[in-house]
Amino acid sequence: MQHHKKIYWPNLMVPKAAVYPHIRKVHNDTVQDDYYWMIDYFKKGEKAQEVIDYLEEENSYTNLMLEDTAHLQEDLFHELKSRIKEKDESVPYYKNGYYYYSRTEERKQYFKFCRKKGTLDAEEQVLLDVDQLAQGHAYYTAKGFSVSPDNRLLAFSVDTVSRREYTIYVKDLETGAIFPDQIRNTEGAAIWGNDNLTLFYTAKNPITLLSEKIMRHTLGSDPASDVAVYEEKDNTNYIAVGKSKNGKYIFINSEGTLSSEIWLLNADFPQSAFRVFQPRIHDVLYSVVVLEDRFLILTNDGAINFRIMQCPLDRTERIHWQIFLDHRPDVLISDIEEFKDFLAIAERKNGLTQLAIYNLNSHQQHYLDFGEVAYTVYPGINVEYNSDKLRYGYTSLVTPNSVYEYDMAEQRKVLLKQQEVLGGYDQAAYITERIFAIARDGVRVPISIVYKKGTKLDGTAPLLQYAYGSYGASMDPTFSSNRLSLLDRGFIYALAHIRGGEEMGRQWYEEGKMMHKMNTFYDFVDCGQYLIDQHYCISEHLYAQGGSAGGLLMGAVANIAPEQYHGIIAQVPFVDVVNTMLDDTIPLTTNEYDEWGNPNDEEAYFYMKSYSPYENIEPKEYPNLLVTTGLHDSQVQYFEPAKWVAKLRATKIGDAVLLLKTDMDYGHGGASGRFDYLKEIALEYAFLFKLEGIIPDYANEQ
């Protein structure tokens, strides 16, 4: 039973962080930072313990302020968990004579990675029991499963700290023995040469966490003697190693925001040297796939929304590139999935993804039809090159995650599996819409909306507005069984496709980064105002949520339009932009120069300073705020949200609630188990429900 109650916030002593003034002087600009000292736990400085004490004090305060939601949080956790099918299995995929899949068991947090030889009726072989491996660890992630070409060995990687530093192990699948070779400080993925002895992997700098070298390891040797086959000199680029689908090439990919470069090697001769495909060119991105007789190159060279070029296998320089599929100004080509006789090409048009199937023999092309106004579609696991069957994933705000197999020759699709929502889910009980808000500069910004039938659209319903808006990452409309707990309590959910993502093409991203970053924040605020103008909600019932770079968005929105939102949830927020971007010892900083700018440049410094949430806190009324972070976060360090909250506490006026919750065990992605993270969602939902007065009266329901 749901009750709207008067909200009661206990009158507690608010945590007060110590002030130790630190002066920053850059470009003749002097700034006093009273909370700079909170970096000391990360830097192992003299105030490290004081940092921990402060975070613990904030956690105690948050727990007390939300104490009256403890029952509700427990109920929400069980409600969220009850929709998850505990005993489940992924759709098997076929590779090199075996069917591979993972399966989960009841009351187990992790999974088992398995295979069957030749047929799905064959005996199961459990390759890795992650439930067993994770025992005794507060955090455990296993990934990067890579089986050797002879099917005998499994390389996999493990992180037990949540800083995305993986140790690679190799398991003999015939004997079950783990090789003594343990390769530390890696990105996780290990790629096999065709000799079943050589492994390539990406090594990380243990301090900056930047991927700097591609290493070659020979099975049975000491990892300390591994050979660097590639070293990245540009610290704004990320590097990775992979293998072509047909198994013939190993690729090294170096990519930044503005340029990329690929090196390749014949996988049959893994001890030989890599050669460059095409040396990097400023402002040119490219990626390649290999067919039987040529390479295809997806590039923005002379084409902002990308086009597909082709070149011979032995002449890969740009001078030999010929047009395969030309550029279209209204269509972004985002991905190619190659097969022997077909290509599946993922495109974006009007903010939605579409799949084009191209027949390499007839040169004919057709599109798949999905029949919903807002949806997400993406190529799935397609590891077999000699196949006419395309696996793809499909979901929308009302359609649970689905895996389809499409016969590209016969043009027929089959639903292989749809996420089962336990307890019953009636898709027809929910409505999804797609509208366009008009931003202040006249640009139309798409918003995907979902709500339960019967929800009043007269301004009285609470509405949660979500967005990300950075790195060209598109926030597509997807299904969430957890979100039902909001919708079933009368919330409307609105996903704003703001600039900084790539939903509307590459230009959409370009207009929301670097010296155009303010567009991202204004788009979000203008979408919120449009939702109010269209009577979906009023500001007293409007909430905002975002994480990481989307947490930067939350911080900026809190400064720009505090009166428009009743509450904001900022998850692991990147809110101290200037200080972080000035410190190249902080993980990932230099990789980010092409996204935010380099503050060593005066113009970039002052532009960043103009929007950085931490720098722009003012003595004014702010919305109610819940801020979450993780002590071991490798992407956005804990001290950013901690400093932001401390400064907000000391500066803001009014009685809006400000809560900081630090997870002392986890990092950027939260808990590793498949249920533990639900406690974080239960906390966030309880915060929203308390602000709305939607708390069951437990005393009267006993």
GROMACS .gro file of C-alpha atoms in nm, residues 241-431:
model
  191
  241VAL     CA    1   4.452  -0.565  -2.906
  242GLY     CA    2   4.206  -0.793  -3.088
  243LYS     CA    3   4.169  -1.057  -3.355
  244SER     CA    4   3.984  -1.058  -3.686
  245LYS     CA    5   3.669  -1.268  -3.702
  246ASN     CA    6   3.821  -1.496  -3.967
  247GLY     CA    7   4.114  -1.563  -3.731
  248LYS     CA    8   4.381  -1.451  -3.977
  249TYR     CA    9   4.500  -1.123  -3.824
  250ILE     CA   10   4.588  -0.976  -3.485
  251PHE     CA   11   4.509  -0.602  -3.468
  252ILE     CA   12   4.647  -0.334  -3.240
  253ASN     CA   13   4.410  -0.039  -3.224
  254SER     CA   14   4.523   0.302  -3.093
  255GLU     CA   15   4.242   0.553  -3.075
  256GLY     CA   16   4.178   0.895  -2.927
  257THR     CA   17   3.884   1.126  -2.974
  258LEU     CA   18   4.036   1.276  -3.286
  259SER     CA   19   4.262   1.019  -3.452
  260SER     CA   20   4.333   0.648  -3.467
  261GLU     CA   21   4.595   0.406  -3.596
  262ILE     CA   22   4.590   0.031  -3.655
  263TRP     CA   23   4.880  -0.216  -3.665
  264LEU     CA   24   4.840  -0.574  -3.783
  265LEU     CA   25   5.012  -0.911  -3.782
  266ASN     CA   26   4.951  -1.247  -3.950
  267ALA     CA   27   4.816  -1.458  -3.659
  268ASP     CA   28   4.998  -1.767  -3.798
  269PHE     CA   29   5.332  -1.597  -3.727
  270PRO     CA   30   5.280  -1.433  -3.386
  271GLN     CA   31   5.654  -1.387  -3.320
  272SER     CA   32   5.694  -1.161  -3.625
  273ALA     CA   33   5.667  -0.782  -3.622
  274PHE     CA   34   5.345  -0.579  -3.651
  275ARG     CA   35   5.311  -0.343  -3.948
  276VAL     CA   36   5.111  -0.023  -3.959
  277PHE     CA   37   4.786  -0.031  -4.161
  278GLN     CA   38   4.782   0.345  -4.215
  279PRO     CA   39   4.982   0.593  -4.002
  280ARG     CA   40   4.761   0.822  -3.792
  281ILE     CA   41   4.635   1.140  -3.949
  282HIS     CA   42   4.512   1.433  -3.739
  283ASP     CA   43   4.130   1.443  -3.719
  284VAL     CA   44   4.092   1.106  -3.898
  285LEU     CA   45   3.940   0.803  -3.725
  286TYR     CA   46   3.936   0.462  -3.889
  287SER     CA   47   3.865   0.097  -3.803
  288VAL     CA   48   3.899  -0.209  -4.024
  289VAL     CA   49   3.739  -0.548  -4.085
  290VAL     CA   50   3.885  -0.814  -4.311
  291LEU     CA   51   3.702  -1.007  -4.583
  292GLU     CA   52   3.839  -1.294  -4.796
  293ASP     CA   53   3.992  -1.064  -5.056
  294ARG     CA   54   4.013  -0.713  -4.907
  295PHE     CA   55   3.991  -0.489  -4.604
  296LEU     CA   56   3.693  -0.264  -4.536
  297ILE     CA   57   3.771   0.063  -4.359
  298LEU     CA   58   3.510   0.258  -4.161
  299THR     CA   59   3.639   0.616  -4.149
  300ASN     CA   60   3.543   0.981  -4.106
  301ASP     CA   61   3.814   1.082  -4.355
  302GLY     CA   62   3.632   1.346  -4.559
  303ALA     CA   63   3.301   1.226  -4.409
  304ILE     CA   64   3.188   1.355  -4.068
  305ASN     CA   65   2.926   1.076  -4.036
  306PHE     CA   66   3.171   0.812  -4.164
  307ARG     CA   67   3.181   0.611  -4.486
  308ILE     CA   68   3.309   0.266  -4.579
  309MET     CA   69   3.622   0.237  -4.794
  310GLN     CA   70   3.799  -0.075  -4.926
  311CYS     CA   71   4.157  -0.168  -5.010
  312PRO     CA   72   4.360  -0.477  -5.114
  313LEU     CA   73   4.502  -0.704  -4.842
  314ASP     CA   74   4.860  -0.612  -4.933
  315ARG     CA   75   4.815  -0.237  -5.001
  316THR     CA   76   4.653  -0.079  -4.697
  317GLU     CA   77   4.777   0.282  -4.709
  318ARG     CA   78   4.519   0.555  -4.754
  319ILE     CA   79   4.633   0.617  -5.113
  320HIS     CA   80   4.484   0.276  -5.205
  321TRP     CA   81   4.145   0.333  -5.032
  322GLN     CA   82   3.843   0.325  -5.268
  323ILE     CA   83   3.482   0.408  -5.183
  324PHE     CA   84   3.268   0.106  -5.092
  325LEU     CA   85   2.966   0.286  -4.937
  326ASP     CA   86   2.973   0.665  -4.951
  327HIS     CA   87   2.896   0.925  -4.687
  328ARG     CA   88   2.538   1.046  -4.627
  329PRO     CA   89   2.500   1.369  -4.429
  330ASP     CA   90   2.188   1.246  -4.243
  331VAL     CA   91   2.314   0.895  -4.157
  332LEU     CA   92   2.595   0.801  -3.918
  333ILE     CA   93   2.755   0.464  -3.995
  334SER     CA   94   2.853   0.329  -3.652
  335ASP     CA   95   2.949  -0.036  -3.694
  336ILE     CA   96   3.016  -0.317  -3.945
  337GLU     CA   97   2.964  -0.687  -3.870
  338GLU     CA   98   3.136  -0.891  -4.140
  339PHE     CA   99   3.044  -1.237  -4.272
  340LYS     CA  100   3.167  -1.436  -4.570
  341ASP     CA  101   2.874  -1.333  -4.793
  342PHE     CA  102   2.708  -1.048  -4.601
  343LEU     CA  103   2.767  -0.731  -4.405
  344ALA     CA  104   2.541  -0.611  -4.124
  345ILE     CA  105   2.584  -0.233  -4.103
  346ALA     CA  106   2.462  -0.041  -3.799
  347GLU     CA  107   2.352   0.314  -3.882
  348ARG     CA  108   2.197   0.605  -3.696
  349LYS     CA  109   1.924   0.819  -3.846
  350ASN     CA  110   1.702   1.066  -3.658
  351GLY     CA  111   1.851   0.941  -3.333
  352LEU     CA  112   1.758   0.575  -3.387
  353THR     CA  113   1.977   0.280  -3.486
  354GLN     CA  114   1.888   0.077  -3.792
  355LEU     CA  115   2.045  -0.240  -3.932
  356ALA     CA  116   2.121  -0.263  -4.303
  357ILE     CA  117   2.202  -0.604  -4.454
  358TYR     CA  118   2.437  -0.585  -4.754
  359ASN     CA  119   2.480  -0.888  -4.984
  360LEU     CA  120   2.845  -0.900  -5.094
  361ASN     CA  121   2.759  -1.112  -5.401
  362SER     CA  122   2.451  -0.932  -5.537
  363HIS     CA  123   2.542  -0.587  -5.391
  364GLN     CA  124   2.178  -0.555  -5.281
  365GLN     CA  125   2.089  -0.399  -4.946
  366HIS     CA  126   1.779  -0.414  -4.726
  367TYR     CA  127   1.680  -0.287  -4.378
  368LEU     CA  128   1.522  -0.463  -4.082
  369ASP     CA  129   1.195  -0.319  -3.950
  370PHE     CA  130   1.130  -0.298  -3.574
  371GLY     CA  131   0.789  -0.130  -3.545
  372GLU     CA  132   0.840   0.088  -3.233
  373VAL     CA  133   0.881   0.467  -3.203
  374ALA     CA  134   1.190   0.443  -2.981
  375TYR     CA  135   1.409   0.138  -2.942
  376THR     CA  136   1.765   0.007  -2.931
  377VAL     CA  137   1.910  -0.250  -3.169
  378TYR     CA  138   2.269  -0.372  -3.189
  379PRO     CA  139   2.470  -0.661  -3.337
  380GLY     CA  140   2.502  -0.940  -3.081
  381ILE     CA  141   2.765  -1.213  -3.047
  382ASN     CA  142   2.863  -1.300  -3.404
  383VAL     CA  143   3.189  -1.492  -3.381
  384GLU     CA  144   3.142  -1.726  -3.678
  385TYR     CA  145   3.263  -1.577  -4.009
  386ASN     CA  146   3.124  -1.853  -4.237
  387SER     CA  147   2.761  -1.795  -4.144
  388ASP     CA  148   2.448  -1.639  -4.295
  389LYS     CA  149   2.290  -1.591  -3.952
  390LEU     CA  150   2.311  -1.254  -3.776
  391ARG     CA  151   2.253  -1.238  -3.402
  392TYR     CA  152   2.122  -0.905  -3.281
  393GLY     CA  153   1.993  -0.761  -2.957
  394TYR     CA  154   1.671  -0.561  -2.937
  395THR     CA  155   1.506  -0.369  -2.655
  396SER     CA  156   1.296  -0.060  -2.589
  397LEU     CA  157   1.161   0.120  -2.285
  398VAL     CA  158   0.876  -0.136  -2.280
  399THR     CA  159   1.029  -0.440  -2.459
  400PRO     CA  160   1.253  -0.661  -2.241
  401ASN     CA  161   1.601  -0.742  -2.373
  402SER     CA  162   1.565  -0.981  -2.665
  403VAL     CA  163   1.808  -1.184  -2.875
  404TYR     CA  164   1.709  -1.250  -3.237
  405GLU     CA  165   1.870  -1.457  -3.509
  406TYR     CA  166   1.819  -1.321  -3.859
  407ASP     CA  167   1.880  -1.535  -4.166
  408MET     CA  168   2.031  -1.278  -4.403
  409ALA     CA  169   1.982  -1.500  -4.710
  410GLU     CA  170   1.621  -1.599  -4.636
  411GLN     CA  171   1.537  -1.264  -4.469
  412ARG     CA  172   1.364  -1.434  -4.176
  413LYS     CA  173   1.407  -1.360  -3.806
  414VAL     CA  174   1.359  -1.587  -3.505
  415LEU     CA  175   1.332  -1.475  -3.142
  416LEU     CA  176   1.584  -1.691  -2.954
  417LYS     CA  177   1.532  -1.546  -2.609
  418GLN     CA  178   1.361  -1.260  -2.429
  419GLN     CA  179   1.447  -1.150  -2.078
  420GLU     CA  180   1.194  -1.304  -1.844
  421VAL     CA  181   1.052  -1.065  -1.584
  422LEU     CA  182   0.939  -1.278  -1.293
  423GLY     CA  183   0.613  -1.192  -1.121
  424GLY     CA  184   0.456  -1.109  -1.454
  425TYR     CA  185   0.508  -0.813  -1.683
  426ASP     CA  186   0.240  -0.680  -1.916
  427GLN     CA  187   0.403  -0.473  -2.188
  428ALA     CA  188   0.063  -0.334  -2.289
  429ALA     CA  189   0.028  -0.170  -1.945
  430TYR     CA  190   0.302   0.082  -2.028
  431ILE     CA  191   0.321   0.360  -2.284
   0.00000   0.00000   0.00000
